[in-house]
Amino acid sequence: MVSPRRRAAIEFVLDNLVWFILVAVVAIFSFAVPNYFQIGIFANIIEQATFVGTLAIGLSLLIIAGYMDLSIESVMALSAMVIGILFAASGVGLGITLTPEWLVVPVSLAVALAVGAVVGATNAFFVVRLKMNAFIVTLAAYIWGRGLVVALSGGRSAQEMPAALRVFAIERFLNVPLIAWVSIVATLAFAFVLRKTPFGRHLLLIGGNPVAAYRAGIRVDRLTVITFILAGAIAGLAGWLLAIRTSGATANLGVGMLFQTFAAVVIGGVSLKGGVGSLTGVYAGVLLLSSIQTAINLMGMPAHFTQLIQGAMVLAAVLLDTMKLQIRKKLA
Amino acid sequence: MVSPRRRAAIEFVLDNLVWFILVAVVAIFSFAVPNYFQIGIFANIIEQATFVGTLAIGLSLLIIAGYMDLSIESVMALSAMVIGILFAASGVGLGITLTPEWLVVPVSLAVALAVGAVVGATNAFFVVRLKMNAFIVTLAAYIWGRGLVVALSGGRSAQEMPAALRVFAIERFLNVPLIAWVSIVATLAFAFVLRKTPFGRHLLLIGGNPVAAYRAGIRVDRLTVITFILAGAIAGLAGWLLAIRTSGATANLGVGMLFQTFAAVVIGGVSLKGGVGSLTGVYAGVLLLSSIQTAINLMGMPAHFTQLIQGAMVLAAVLLDTMKLQIRKKLA
Amino acid sequence: MTAREPLLSLDGITRNFGAIEALRGITFEIGKGEVVALLGDNGAGKSTLVKIISGGLEPSGGRLVYEGREVRFGSPAEAKAAGIETVYQDLSLCTNVDVVANFFMGREIVKRFLGIPILQERAMEAATAKAIADAGTRIPSLRTNVEHLSGGQRQAIELNRFVHWGGKLVLLDEPFAALGVEQTRRGLEMIKRIAAQGISVVIITHIMAQAFQVADRMVVIRQGQVAGDVRTEDTTADEVVRMITGEAVKPPRAPIAEARTTGPA
Amino acid sequence: MTAREPLLSLDGITRNFGAIEALRGITFEIGKGEVVALLGDNGAGKSTLVKIISGGLEPSGGRLVYEGREVRFGSPAEAKAAGIETVYQDLSLCTNVDVVANFFMGREIVKRFLGIPILQERAMEAATAKAIADAGTRIPSLRTNVEHLSGGQRQAIELNRFVHWGGKLVLLDEPFAALGVEQTRRGLEMIKRIAAQGISVVIITHIMAQAFQVADRMVVIRQGQVAGDVRTEDTTADEVVRMITGEAVKPPRAPIAEARTTGPA
Amino acid sequence: QDKGTIYYLVPTLLDEFQTGSVSAIEKFMGDVGYKTVTLNADNKTDVQQGQMNDVIALKPSAIVLAAVDFNALKPQIEAARAAGIPVMQFDRQITSTVSDFTSVAGTVEIGEVAAGEIERLLKEKNGAVKGKVLQVLGDPGDPYTLDIQKGFEAKMKAFPDVTIITHPAMQWEASNAGSIVADQLLANPDIDLVFVHAAHLAVAAVASLEAAGKKPGDVLLVSSNGAPVGLDLIRKGWEQVEVEQPLFAQAAALAMFADKVVGKQELKPGSYDVLGLQGTLTIESWGPNIKLPGAAITKDNVDDPKFWGNMKTPETPVAPVP
Ligand SMILES: Nc1ncnc2c1ncn2[C@@H]1O[C@H](COP(=O)(O)OP(=O)(O)OP(=O)(O)O)[C@@H](O)[C@H]1O
Ligand SMILES: Nc1ncnc2c1ncn2[C@@H]1O[C@H](COP(=O)(O)OP(=O)(O)OP(=O)(O)O)[C@@H](O)[C@H]1O
Ligand SMILES: O[C@@H]1[C@@H](O)[C@@H](O)CO[C@H]1O
Ligand SMILES: [Mg+2]
Ligand SMILES: [Mg+2]
C-alpha cells in the first residue's frame, strides 16, 4: 500500500502527464538535437503552436460535448482568405485601408470571427435542426469551405497585410510573438470557462450522457448550437492569426492542420467519445507536436524521412501517456 | 394508422434508402447532365468506386466493432508502392519477373495483402495490447505509412506493371473492368460474413456494448486483433487494385481517399458510435459519391467552383437520408 | 378528511411506437398532495406514461390537464419549469463526472463575478454530502466519478437530488429498485414527508408492500390501459396483483383519495 | 439431510480501487446445489465479489478454490468454461441488436456449410420465444432492438438466457430488481428448480422475502467484510436486517447448509 | 469558328501557376477556335484517372493533361489515344508513354537556372561561391519539386563551399515553409540564401524573415515559377530572383499546334517563335516535345509584360502554325 501523500503526488503527475512528457521530450531533444536548446527555438515552438493551438480550443469544446468538427481547417483558411482579400495590399488583396490605421485590427478580427461563426452556425443548423450526422455535415463543410477559398481567390494569393496587423507577428513579449499570446490567452480563458462555469459543466454533462442532461432540463440543443458557432468563430480567429503571420493568404493555407489538431486534442487527453478532457492538457498536446516538428526541422535528416519520423514520434509520445494505465493499476 | 402491408413496404424503402437515393440521383443526373446517360459512364462510376469501395469494407468492419482506422489510405498506398517497386518495369520499379508469367498475380496479391496485414497487426498491437487509443495509433500509422511510401520510393513513381496484372484493369465483364468486380465480390462476401456468421454478429455486439460482449464470453481482444488485421489486408487489396489500374504507383497515390471512405461509410448508414451498419448500404454510399464526382466531371462548370459544388452535393445527398427520421416519426 | 382538487388529469392518453401501441387511452387523475402508486406488469406502459407527463416523450393522442389548464410539455425543461420533477427508471446520471456534478446537474449553484457565473463547488459539495447522509447511503468520496459507484449508490443520488427542488408533482419510476433496506425505508418516509407538504407523488413499484405503505391510491395499468383505480384502504395486495396479471375484472374507477388528517409516519 | 461438499471456497478475498478498500477479506463457502443469498447494504461490496468470482475483475488478494483446485479466472470466458454463469446487476445487453441476438450472445446456434458457420436465426428465435414465455414476460416482437424494451423486459432476457446453458454455479446479482410480481415468482421457482439439479446459486437481493423464499443460507457483507453467515432456518428477517445495518454482533460462521430431501416447490 | 471542345485536366487550383494556366489555355484555345472545359483533380491521382475515363466517354477533339503525377496517368493516356482522342501534355512531362504533343518549361532546367542565379548572388555577397543555402521543397512526394531539386543540386555540386540544407514544406503549404525558415534562422543564423520552390511559399518565408527582424536583402531569396506574388516581392526588395515558368508561352504553344494535333498531322521539329520566346520542338521517344526556356526575373526586368506574373495576357491572338 502506498501512503496517501505519495498517492496524491503520483495522481497529480498522472493527471498532468502530457505536461511531464512534454518536458521530458524537450529535454531529450535539447540534448540530442544541435541548436535545439535556445530561447529562440522555444519561442518558435510556441509561435508554431499558435494555429493548431487555437483550432484545438473549439474542436475540444465540441468533442467534449460529443460532436465532431472537420470543417475547422477550411474555416480557418476561409477567414484568412477573406481578410487577405479585403486588407492585403497586393496579390488578390483589395488593400482596403481604414482611418485611423489601427481600426483595421478590430475590423479584420470581427470579420474573421464572423466568417467562422457563420460557417459554425450553418453546421449547427444541419446538425441540430435537421438532425444530420455531425461528421458528415462538417466533412461537407471541409470540402465546400476550401472550395469557397478557391472560388473567392481564383486560386491566387493575397499578400502584404497592413503594418497595424503585422505588428502582432513581429512584436514580442517575453520573446514570444503577440499572435502566440493571443492563442495562449484564448486557451486559458476557455479552460476557465470549461472548468468553472455552468456552460462548461453542461458541455461535459452533454458529452457524458445527453439524455440525462436533457432530462435534467439542460437545453442541449441550444448549447450545441452555441458550441458549433464558438468552434467556428475560434477557427476564424485562427485564420486571422495565420493571415497575420503569413502576411496574407494562399489558397492552400493550413492544409493538413486538421489532422494535427485532432492529434493534439487526443494526445491532450480529450476522449473522442465525449465528456472527458481539459484545455490545458490539449495545449500541452499542441506544444508536444510542435516540439517534435521543430526537432525535425532542425535535425537535418533527408527530406524523405521526415514523415516517417514524425509518425513514429507521435506514437512514442502517446505510448508514454499510456503508461498511466499501468501505473494506476499498480497503485491499486 | 397505416396498414401493416404498407408499413412493411415503407420500412423496406427506409431501410435501403441509400440505394433509392442513389437511383434517384443517377436518374436526375441522367436527365440534367448531357452525356451522363450511357453505359460507358455507368461503367466508369463503378470503376471509380473500386478503391474507396474496397477500403470501405475494412473500415466499416472496424467502425461497426467500435474502433477507428485512419491508416487505411496510407496502407493502400504502401501496398501499391511495394508491389510497384517489386514488379513494375520502369521508374523505381525493379521489374522482377516470374515464370510462368501469371504467377505474378498470386504473388503480388499475397505481397499486397501481407503488407496491409502487417500494418494492421501493428495497429492492433498498440490498441489491444498496449491499450492505446485507436484514433491516435492509426493517425500515426497514417503519417508513418505515407512516410514509408515516400522513403521507399524517394518520392518517385514506379510504372509499367506486368501484362498479367494489367489484364484486370483492361478486361471487362458486363462492361465493367475486372478490378471493379474484385471489389464488388469482396463487398458481397464480407456483407455475408457480417450478416450471417457468428464473427459478424460478434462485431456488432462488441460495437454495441463491449463489456456485455466480454461478459458473455466473447473473446473481444482476439476479435479486435483479427478485425484490425482484416482492415489492413483489405486496404492492401485496395492498393493492389490501385497499382493495377495506375500500372504502377506514385508517392502521393490515393491522397484524400480516407475522407471519401469515411463519407461513404457514414452515408451508407454505419454509425461512428459502433454497432450499426451493413456493407451493402456502404457500397451504395460509395457509388453515390462516385456518381456525384462523375456528374461534376461531365457538367463542364468553371473549375473553380467544383469543390464548392461537391461539398454541397454531399450535403444534399445526406439530407435526403435524414428525411428518414421524419417519415419514421409520421409512421408512428 | 377533505376532498382534494386534482393537480393533473390524464385524459385518453395514447402512444404508439411504430406498430406497437404502448398506451391505449389512459385516463385518471392525481390529486394535490396525493400519493398515487402506478402499478402494472413489465411492459404495461408505466414508464412510457411517466415520460409523457415529464415532457420527454410526446403522446400520440389524448390530453393532459395540469392545474386546470391543458398543457403539452415539449421538453423536460418545460415540465420542470411547471414544477414536475422526475426520477427515471433507467438512471439518468452522467457517469463521466463526479457525484456533486450529478447531484446539481442543470441547477448548479453559482456566484457571479463581473457578470460571469462561477460554479460554487464547496457549497454544492456540502449540500450533496448532507442529502446523501440523510438518505442513509455511504459513498466513499463525493468527488469520484459516478461510473465507480455501486448500483444502489447511483440510485441514491438520483432519488435524492430532486428533493432539493420542491416542485408540485414528483414522478418516481421504480426509485427503490436498487436500494438497500434502510435506504428504502428512508425513501418511503421521505415520500410521506413531501406529500404532507402538499406535493403530489406518483410512484411506480413492483413491490406491493412499498405501494401499500405510502400510496393513497393505486392505479393499475395493463397492456396500455387502466385496469384498476382503487383507494389503498379499499383493496388488498392480492386483489391488486390479480388486477396486474389480469385475473380480476376491472373495478370501478376510484375518485381522488381524500387527504389524511394525520401527518407522515 | 446430507452434508454437502463445497463447490467454491473464498478465502480472504480483498479488492482495492485506488485508496478505496471495497473488499477486506471475504471468506465463505458455497456448497454443491446450495442456494446462498448474498446480502448487504448499498456499496457493501456484493457486486464486486460477484465480478471477482465470474472472472470480470481480479482480486487484490486472497484465494478462490473451485472444485477443490485453486483457480484464477482471467476473463468471464474462462469462468464460463468452468461452468459459472452470471447475471450482472448493471444489465449486460447490447441494445443495438434484437432480443434473439442478445439471448444467444456469444453462443449462437450455427450450422456449417463448407466449413463456414452460418447463424440459424429460426432456431434461435424459437428457443428465445419459448424461454421468454416460460418466464411470464410479454415482448411485442423478438426482432425489436433491445433499446426499445422496458426495464423489466430487458431483465427478463438477461435472467433467462443463462438457464439455457446449465453450468455448475449461477451468480445472480439483483436479478428481480425490475421484474413484475408474476415474473419474480417464476424466477424464484426457477432458482429452486436448478438448485434441485445440483447447480449452486448465489443470489443478491435487497428484498428479505425473496431471500427467505429460496436461500439455504445467508451471507451478509458489511463494508467489505463478512458480517454474518447463517442458515436460513436459524435466523429471521429482522436479525438479518440488523446484521446488514451493523446493529447486530457478528454471529458465528455457519457451515454449508445441508441438502433438503424435498424437491423444489 | 467552332472546331469542337478540348478538355483541360488541371491538377489543382491551389497555386497561382495552375489557376493562371486555366485562363491562359482557355484564352489561347479560343483564339484558334476551340472551346475549353477544365476539370480540377484537386491533387488526387485517382480522381484524375477517373476524369480521363469520363472525358474519353465524351469524345472531345483533344485532351490537354497536366498530370497530378508525372507518370500515373499512362494507362488512361493510352486508352484515350486508342479511342482516337489526341492527348497533349502541359507543364508536366510524361516520358513513359507516347503523347501527341508536349509543352513544358523543363523542371530540371528550372533548377539549373536557379543554380546559376544563386551562384551569382553568393559571389556578389560573399566574394566567392560559398555560404549556406536553405532549400525549401514543395512536398517530398511531388516529382515536380524533386526535379527542380535534382537540377539545382547537380549544378551546385561544383561548389563544395556551399552548404545546402533541404526541408520539405509538406503539401506546398505556406505556413509550413514559414516555420522551416523561422527554425532554421535560429539553428543556422548564418544562412545566406533561401531557395523556395514556389512563389507562394516565398510569401511565408518573407513573413518569417521580417518577424526575425531581417530587412530586405539581409537574407537573399530565390524562388521559382514566377507567380505574381513573387514579382511583388522582387519589387519590394525581399526577393532577388524568380525563375519564371513561361506559362503564357507554354499555353500558347498548345494552341498553335492544336489544329495539327487534332488533325493527326505530323509536327516538324525545329525552332518556333512562341509569344516572342524561342521554343525548340524535338521528336522524342514520348512524341513531339516543345521546350520553352524559363527566364530569370530580377529587379531589372521585373516589369516586363511578357512574364505571366504581370498578368497581362497577350492581346494578339495566337495563330495556328501553318
Ligand atoms: N471501479 C471502481 N472504482 C472505484 N470504486 C469502486 C469501483 N467499483 C466499486 N467501487 C466501490 O466499491 C464499493 C462496493 O461496490 P459494489 O458495487 O460491490 O457494491 P454493492 O454491494 O454491489 O452495492 P449495491 O447494493 O448498491 O449494488 C462501493 O463503495 C463502490 O463505490
Ligand atoms: N422507443 C420505443 N420503441 C418501441 N417500443 C417501445 C419504446 N419504448 C417502449 N416501448 C414498448 O412499449 C411497451 C411499454 O414500455 P414501458 O417501458 O412503458 O413499460 P413499463 O410498464 O415501464 O415496464 P417495466 O415494468 O418493465 O419497466 C413495451 O412493450 C415496450 O417494448
Ligand atoms: O509548374 C507548376 C508549379 O508552379 C507548381 O504549381 C507545382 O506544379 C507545377 O506543375
Ligand atoms: Mg418501466
Ligand atoms: Mg451491487
CSV table of N, CA, C and O in Angstrom, one decimal, chain A residues 35 38 40-41 44 48 90-91 150 154-157 159-160 166 169-170 172 242 245-246 250-257 294 296-298 300 303-304 306-307, chain E residues 13-16 19 137 140 146 166-168 170-175 178-180 182-184 186-187 200 203-204 207-208 210-211 228-229 232-233 236 311:
chain,number,residue,atom,x,y,z
A,35,ASN,N,21.5,22.8,-31.5
A,35,ASN,CA,20.8,24.1,-31.6
A,35,ASN,C,19.4,24.1,-31.1
A,35,ASN,O,18.8,25.1,-31.1
A,38,GLN,N,17.7,26.6,-27.1
A,38,GLN,CA,17.9,28.1,-27.0
A,38,GLN,C,16.5,28.7,-26.9
A,38,GLN,O,15.5,28.2,-27.5
A,40,GLY,N,15.3,31.1,-28.5
A,40,GLY,CA,14.6,31.4,-29.7
A,40,GLY,C,13.9,30.2,-30.3
A,40,GLY,O,12.8,30.3,-30.8
A,41,ILE,N,14.4,29.0,-30.1
A,41,ILE,CA,13.7,27.8,-30.5
A,41,ILE,C,12.5,27.5,-29.7
A,41,ILE,O,11.4,27.2,-30.3
A,44,ASN,N,10.0,29.7,-30.9
A,44,ASN,CA,9.4,29.2,-32.2
A,44,ASN,C,8.4,28.1,-32.0
A,44,ASN,O,7.4,28.1,-32.6
A,48,GLN,N,4.8,28.4,-33.4
A,48,GLN,CA,4.2,27.5,-34.3
A,48,GLN,C,3.0,26.8,-33.8
A,48,GLN,O,2.2,26.2,-34.5
A,90,SER,N,-1.4,43.5,-51.9
A,90,SER,CA,-1.1,43.0,-53.3
A,90,SER,C,-1.6,41.6,-53.5
A,90,SER,O,-2.3,41.0,-52.6
A,91,GLY,N,-1.3,41.0,-54.6
A,91,GLY,CA,-2.0,39.8,-55.0
A,91,GLY,C,-3.5,40.0,-55.2
A,91,GLY,O,-3.8,41.1,-55.8
A,150,VAL,N,-11.0,28.7,-52.9
A,150,VAL,CA,-10.5,28.7,-54.2
A,150,VAL,C,-11.4,29.6,-55.1
A,150,VAL,O,-10.9,30.4,-55.9
A,154,GLY,N,-9.8,32.7,-56.7
A,154,GLY,CA,-9.4,32.2,-58.0
A,154,GLY,C,-8.1,31.4,-57.9
A,154,GLY,O,-7.4,31.3,-58.9
A,155,GLY,N,-7.8,30.9,-56.7
A,155,GLY,CA,-6.6,30.1,-56.6
A,155,GLY,C,-5.4,30.9,-56.3
A,155,GLY,O,-4.3,30.4,-56.2
A,156,ARG,N,-5.5,32.2,-56.3
A,156,ARG,CA,-4.3,33.1,-56.2
A,156,ARG,C,-4.1,33.5,-54.7
A,156,ARG,O,-4.9,33.2,-53.9
A,157,SER,N,-3.0,34.1,-54.5
A,157,SER,CA,-2.7,34.5,-53.1
A,157,SER,C,-2.9,36.0,-52.9
A,157,SER,O,-2.8,36.8,-53.8
A,159,GLN,N,-1.4,39.2,-50.4
A,159,GLN,CA,-0.1,39.4,-49.8
A,159,GLN,C,0.0,40.8,-49.2
A,159,GLN,O,-0.7,41.7,-49.8
A,160,GLU,N,0.8,41.0,-48.2
A,160,GLU,CA,1.1,42.3,-47.6
A,160,GLU,C,-0.1,42.8,-46.8
A,160,GLU,O,-0.9,43.6,-47.2
A,166,ARG,N,0.5,43.4,-38.9
A,166,ARG,CA,1.7,42.6,-38.9
A,166,ARG,C,2.4,42.8,-37.5
A,166,ARG,O,3.2,41.9,-37.2
A,169,ALA,N,2.6,39.9,-35.4
A,169,ALA,CA,3.5,38.8,-35.7
A,169,ALA,C,4.9,39.1,-35.4
A,169,ALA,O,5.8,38.3,-35.2
A,170,ILE,N,5.2,40.4,-35.3
A,170,ILE,CA,6.6,40.9,-35.2
A,170,ILE,C,7.0,41.2,-33.7
A,170,ILE,O,8.0,40.8,-33.2
A,172,ARG,N,7.2,41.2,-29.8
A,172,ARG,CA,7.3,40.1,-28.9
A,172,ARG,C,7.1,40.5,-27.5
A,172,ARG,O,7.5,41.6,-27.1
A,242,LEU,N,-3.3,33.4,-38.6
A,242,LEU,CA,-2.5,32.8,-39.7
A,242,LEU,C,-2.2,33.8,-40.8
A,242,LEU,O,-1.1,33.9,-41.3
A,245,ARG,N,0.4,36.1,-39.6
A,245,ARG,CA,1.8,35.5,-39.6
A,245,ARG,C,2.3,35.4,-41.0
A,245,ARG,O,3.4,35.7,-41.3
A,246,THR,N,1.4,34.9,-41.9
A,246,THR,CA,1.8,34.7,-43.3
A,246,THR,C,1.9,36.0,-44.1
A,246,THR,O,2.4,36.1,-45.2
A,250,THR,N,-2.8,32.2,-48.9
A,250,THR,CA,-2.7,31.4,-50.1
A,250,THR,C,-3.9,30.4,-50.1
A,250,THR,O,-4.4,30.1,-49.1
A,251,ALA,N,-4.2,29.9,-51.3
A,251,ALA,CA,-5.4,29.0,-51.4
A,251,ALA,C,-5.2,27.8,-50.6
A,251,ALA,O,-6.2,27.2,-50.1
A,252,ASN,N,-4.0,27.3,-50.5
A,252,ASN,CA,-3.9,26.0,-49.7
A,252,ASN,C,-3.4,26.3,-48.3
A,252,ASN,O,-2.9,25.3,-47.6
A,253,LEU,N,-3.6,27.4,-47.8
A,253,LEU,CA,-3.1,27.8,-46.4
A,253,LEU,C,-3.7,26.8,-45.4
A,253,LEU,O,-4.9,26.6,-45.4
A,254,GLY,N,-2.8,26.3,-44.6
A,254,GLY,CA,-3.3,25.5,-43.4
A,254,GLY,C,-3.7,24.1,-43.8
A,254,GLY,O,-4.2,23.3,-42.9
A,255,VAL,N,-3.4,23.7,-45.0
A,255,VAL,CA,-3.7,22.3,-45.4
A,255,VAL,C,-3.0,21.3,-44.5
A,255,VAL,O,-1.8,21.5,-44.3
A,256,GLY,N,-3.7,20.3,-44.0
A,256,GLY,CA,-3.1,19.3,-43.1
A,256,GLY,C,-3.2,19.6,-41.6
A,256,GLY,O,-2.8,18.8,-40.8
A,257,MET,N,-3.6,20.8,-41.3
A,257,MET,CA,-3.7,21.2,-39.9
A,257,MET,C,-4.8,20.4,-39.2
A,257,MET,O,-4.8,20.3,-37.9
A,294,THR,N,9.5,20.9,-34.7
A,294,THR,CA,10.7,21.7,-34.7
A,294,THR,C,12.0,20.9,-34.7
A,294,THR,O,13.0,21.2,-35.4
A,296,ILE,N,12.4,18.1,-35.9
A,296,ILE,CA,12.6,17.6,-37.3
A,296,ILE,C,13.1,18.7,-38.2
A,296,ILE,O,14.0,18.4,-39.0
A,297,ASN,N,12.6,19.9,-38.0
A,297,ASN,CA,13.1,21.0,-38.8
A,297,ASN,C,14.6,21.2,-38.6
A,297,ASN,O,15.3,21.8,-39.5
A,298,LEU,N,15.0,20.9,-37.4
A,298,LEU,CA,16.4,21.2,-37.1
A,298,LEU,C,17.4,20.0,-37.3
A,298,LEU,O,18.6,20.2,-37.4
A,300,GLY,N,18.0,18.0,-39.8
A,300,GLY,CA,18.8,17.9,-41.0
A,300,GLY,C,18.9,16.5,-41.5
A,300,GLY,O,19.9,16.1,-42.0
A,303,ALA,N,15.0,14.8,-46.5
A,303,ALA,CA,13.6,15.1,-46.5
A,303,ALA,C,12.7,13.9,-46.6
A,303,ALA,O,11.5,14.0,-46.1
A,304,HIS,N,13.1,12.9,-47.2
A,304,HIS,CA,12.3,11.7,-47.4
A,304,HIS,C,11.9,11.0,-46.2
A,304,HIS,O,11.0,10.2,-46.2
A,306,THR,N,11.3,12.5,-43.1
A,306,THR,CA,10.7,13.4,-42.1
A,306,THR,C,9.3,12.8,-41.7
A,306,THR,O,9.0,12.8,-40.5
A,307,GLN,N,8.6,12.4,-42.7
A,307,GLN,CA,7.2,12.0,-42.3
A,307,GLN,C,7.2,10.7,-41.5
A,307,GLN,O,6.5,10.5,-40.6
E,13,LEU,N,-6.0,23.6,-58.1
E,13,LEU,CA,-6.2,25.1,-58.3
E,13,LEU,C,-5.7,25.8,-57.0
E,13,LEU,O,-6.1,26.9,-56.7
E,14,LEU,N,-4.8,25.1,-56.3
E,14,LEU,CA,-4.4,25.7,-55.0
E,14,LEU,C,-3.1,26.6,-55.2
E,14,LEU,O,-2.6,27.0,-54.2
E,15,ASP,N,-2.6,26.7,-56.4
E,15,ASP,CA,-1.5,27.7,-56.5
E,15,ASP,C,-1.6,28.5,-57.8
E,15,ASP,O,-2.4,28.1,-58.7
E,16,GLU,N,-0.9,29.5,-57.8
E,16,GLU,CA,-1.2,30.6,-58.8
E,16,GLU,C,-0.8,30.2,-60.3
E,16,GLU,O,-1.5,30.6,-61.2
E,19,THR,N,-3.9,28.1,-61.5
E,19,THR,CA,-5.0,29.0,-61.9
E,19,THR,C,-4.8,29.8,-63.1
E,19,THR,O,-5.6,29.9,-64.0
E,137,LEU,N,11.6,22.5,-50.3
E,137,LEU,CA,10.8,21.8,-51.3
E,137,LEU,C,9.3,22.0,-51.1
E,137,LEU,O,8.9,22.4,-50.0
E,140,PRO,N,7.7,16.2,-50.4
E,140,PRO,CA,8.7,15.2,-50.7
E,140,PRO,C,8.1,14.1,-51.7
E,140,PRO,O,8.9,13.3,-52.2
E,146,LEU,N,10.9,17.6,-56.9
E,146,LEU,CA,12.1,16.7,-56.8
E,146,LEU,C,13.0,16.9,-58.1
E,146,LEU,O,14.2,16.9,-58.0
E,166,THR,N,18.2,21.1,-46.8
E,166,THR,CA,16.9,20.9,-47.5
E,166,THR,C,15.8,20.4,-46.6
E,166,THR,O,16.0,19.5,-45.8
E,167,HIS,N,14.7,21.1,-46.7
E,167,HIS,CA,13.5,20.7,-45.9
E,167,HIS,C,12.2,20.7,-46.8
E,167,HIS,O,12.1,21.7,-47.6
E,168,PRO,N,11.3,19.8,-46.6
E,168,PRO,CA,10.1,19.9,-47.4
E,168,PRO,C,9.0,20.6,-46.6
E,168,PRO,O,8.8,20.4,-45.4
E,170,MET,N,5.8,20.2,-47.1
E,170,MET,CA,4.7,19.3,-47.0
E,170,MET,C,3.4,19.9,-47.7
E,170,MET,O,2.9,20.9,-47.2
E,171,GLN,N,3.0,19.3,-48.7
E,171,GLN,CA,1.8,19.7,-49.4
E,171,GLN,C,1.8,21.1,-49.9
E,171,GLN,O,0.8,21.8,-50.1
E,172,TRP,N,3.0,21.6,-50.1
E,172,TRP,CA,3.2,23.0,-50.7
E,172,TRP,C,2.5,24.0,-49.8
E,172,TRP,O,2.0,25.0,-50.3
E,173,GLU,N,2.4,23.8,-48.5
E,173,GLU,CA,1.6,24.6,-47.6
E,173,GLU,C,2.5,25.8,-47.1
E,173,GLU,O,3.6,25.5,-46.6
E,174,ALA,N,2.0,27.0,-47.2
E,174,ALA,CA,2.9,28.2,-47.0
E,174,ALA,C,3.3,28.3,-45.5
E,174,ALA,O,4.5,28.6,-45.3
E,175,SER,N,2.5,28.0,-44.6
E,175,SER,CA,2.9,28.3,-43.2
E,175,SER,C,3.9,27.2,-42.8
E,175,SER,O,4.7,27.5,-41.9
E,178,GLY,N,7.0,28.7,-43.7
E,178,GLY,CA,7.4,29.8,-42.8
E,178,GLY,C,8.0,29.2,-41.5
E,178,GLY,O,9.0,29.8,-41.0
E,179,SER,N,7.5,28.1,-41.0
E,179,SER,CA,8.1,27.5,-39.8
E,179,SER,C,9.5,27.0,-40.1
E,179,SER,O,10.3,27.2,-39.2
E,180,ILE,N,9.7,26.4,-41.2
E,180,ILE,CA,11.0,25.9,-41.5
E,180,ILE,C,12.0,27.1,-41.5
E,180,ILE,O,13.1,27.0,-40.9
E,182,ALA,N,11.8,30.0,-40.0
E,182,ALA,CA,11.9,30.5,-38.7
E,182,ALA,C,12.9,29.7,-37.9
E,182,ALA,O,13.8,30.2,-37.2
E,183,ASP,N,12.7,28.3,-37.9
E,183,ASP,CA,13.5,27.4,-37.1
E,183,ASP,C,15.0,27.5,-37.6
E,183,ASP,O,15.9,27.5,-36.8
E,184,GLN,N,15.1,27.4,-38.9
E,184,GLN,CA,16.5,27.4,-39.5
E,184,GLN,C,17.3,28.7,-39.2
E,184,GLN,O,18.5,28.6,-39.1
E,186,LEU,N,17.3,30.2,-36.6
E,186,LEU,CA,17.9,30.1,-35.3
E,186,LEU,C,19.0,29.1,-35.3
E,186,LEU,O,20.1,29.3,-34.7
E,187,ALA,N,18.8,28.0,-36.0
E,187,ALA,CA,19.8,26.9,-36.0
E,187,ALA,C,21.0,27.3,-36.8
E,187,ALA,O,22.1,26.9,-36.4
E,200,HIS,N,4.4,31.2,-53.9
E,200,HIS,CA,3.5,31.4,-52.7
E,200,HIS,C,4.2,31.0,-51.4
E,200,HIS,O,3.8,31.4,-50.3
E,203,VAL,N,6.1,34.0,-49.9
E,203,VAL,CA,5.4,34.9,-49.1
E,203,VAL,C,5.6,34.6,-47.6
E,203,VAL,O,5.9,35.5,-46.8
E,204,ALA,N,5.4,33.4,-47.2
E,204,ALA,CA,5.5,33.0,-45.8
E,204,ALA,C,7.0,33.1,-45.4
E,204,ALA,O,7.3,33.4,-44.2
E,207,ALA,N,7.6,36.6,-44.5
E,207,ALA,CA,6.9,36.9,-43.2
E,207,ALA,C,7.8,36.5,-42.1
E,207,ALA,O,8.0,37.2,-41.1
E,208,SER,N,8.4,35.3,-42.2
E,208,SER,CA,9.3,34.8,-41.1
E,208,SER,C,10.6,35.6,-41.0
E,208,SER,O,11.1,35.9,-39.9
E,210,GLU,N,10.9,38.7,-41.8
E,210,GLU,CA,10.5,40.0,-41.2
E,210,GLU,C,10.3,39.9,-39.7
E,210,GLU,O,10.8,40.7,-38.9
E,211,ALA,N,9.7,38.8,-39.3
E,211,ALA,CA,9.4,38.6,-37.9
E,211,ALA,C,10.7,38.3,-37.1
E,211,ALA,O,10.8,38.6,-35.9
E,228,PRO,N,2.6,36.0,-59.6
E,228,PRO,CA,2.5,37.4,-59.3
E,228,PRO,C,3.1,37.8,-57.9
E,228,PRO,O,3.8,38.8,-57.8
E,229,VAL,N,2.8,37.0,-56.9
E,229,VAL,CA,3.3,37.4,-55.6
E,229,VAL,C,4.8,37.4,-55.6
E,229,VAL,O,5.4,38.2,-54.8
E,232,ASP,N,6.0,40.7,-57.0
E,232,ASP,CA,5.8,41.8,-55.9
E,232,ASP,C,6.9,41.8,-55.0
E,232,ASP,O,7.4,42.8,-54.6
E,233,LEU,N,7.3,40.6,-54.5
E,233,LEU,CA,8.4,40.5,-53.5
E,233,LEU,C,9.7,41.0,-54.1
E,233,LEU,O,10.5,41.6,-53.4
E,236,LYS,N,9.7,44.7,-53.9
E,236,LYS,CA,9.9,45.2,-52.6
E,236,LYS,C,11.3,45.0,-52.1
E,236,LYS,O,11.6,45.4,-51.0
E,311,MET,N,0.6,39.3,-65.3
E,311,MET,CA,-0.8,39.1,-65.7
E,311,MET,C,-1.4,40.0,-66.8
E,311,MET,O,-2.5,40.4,-66.7
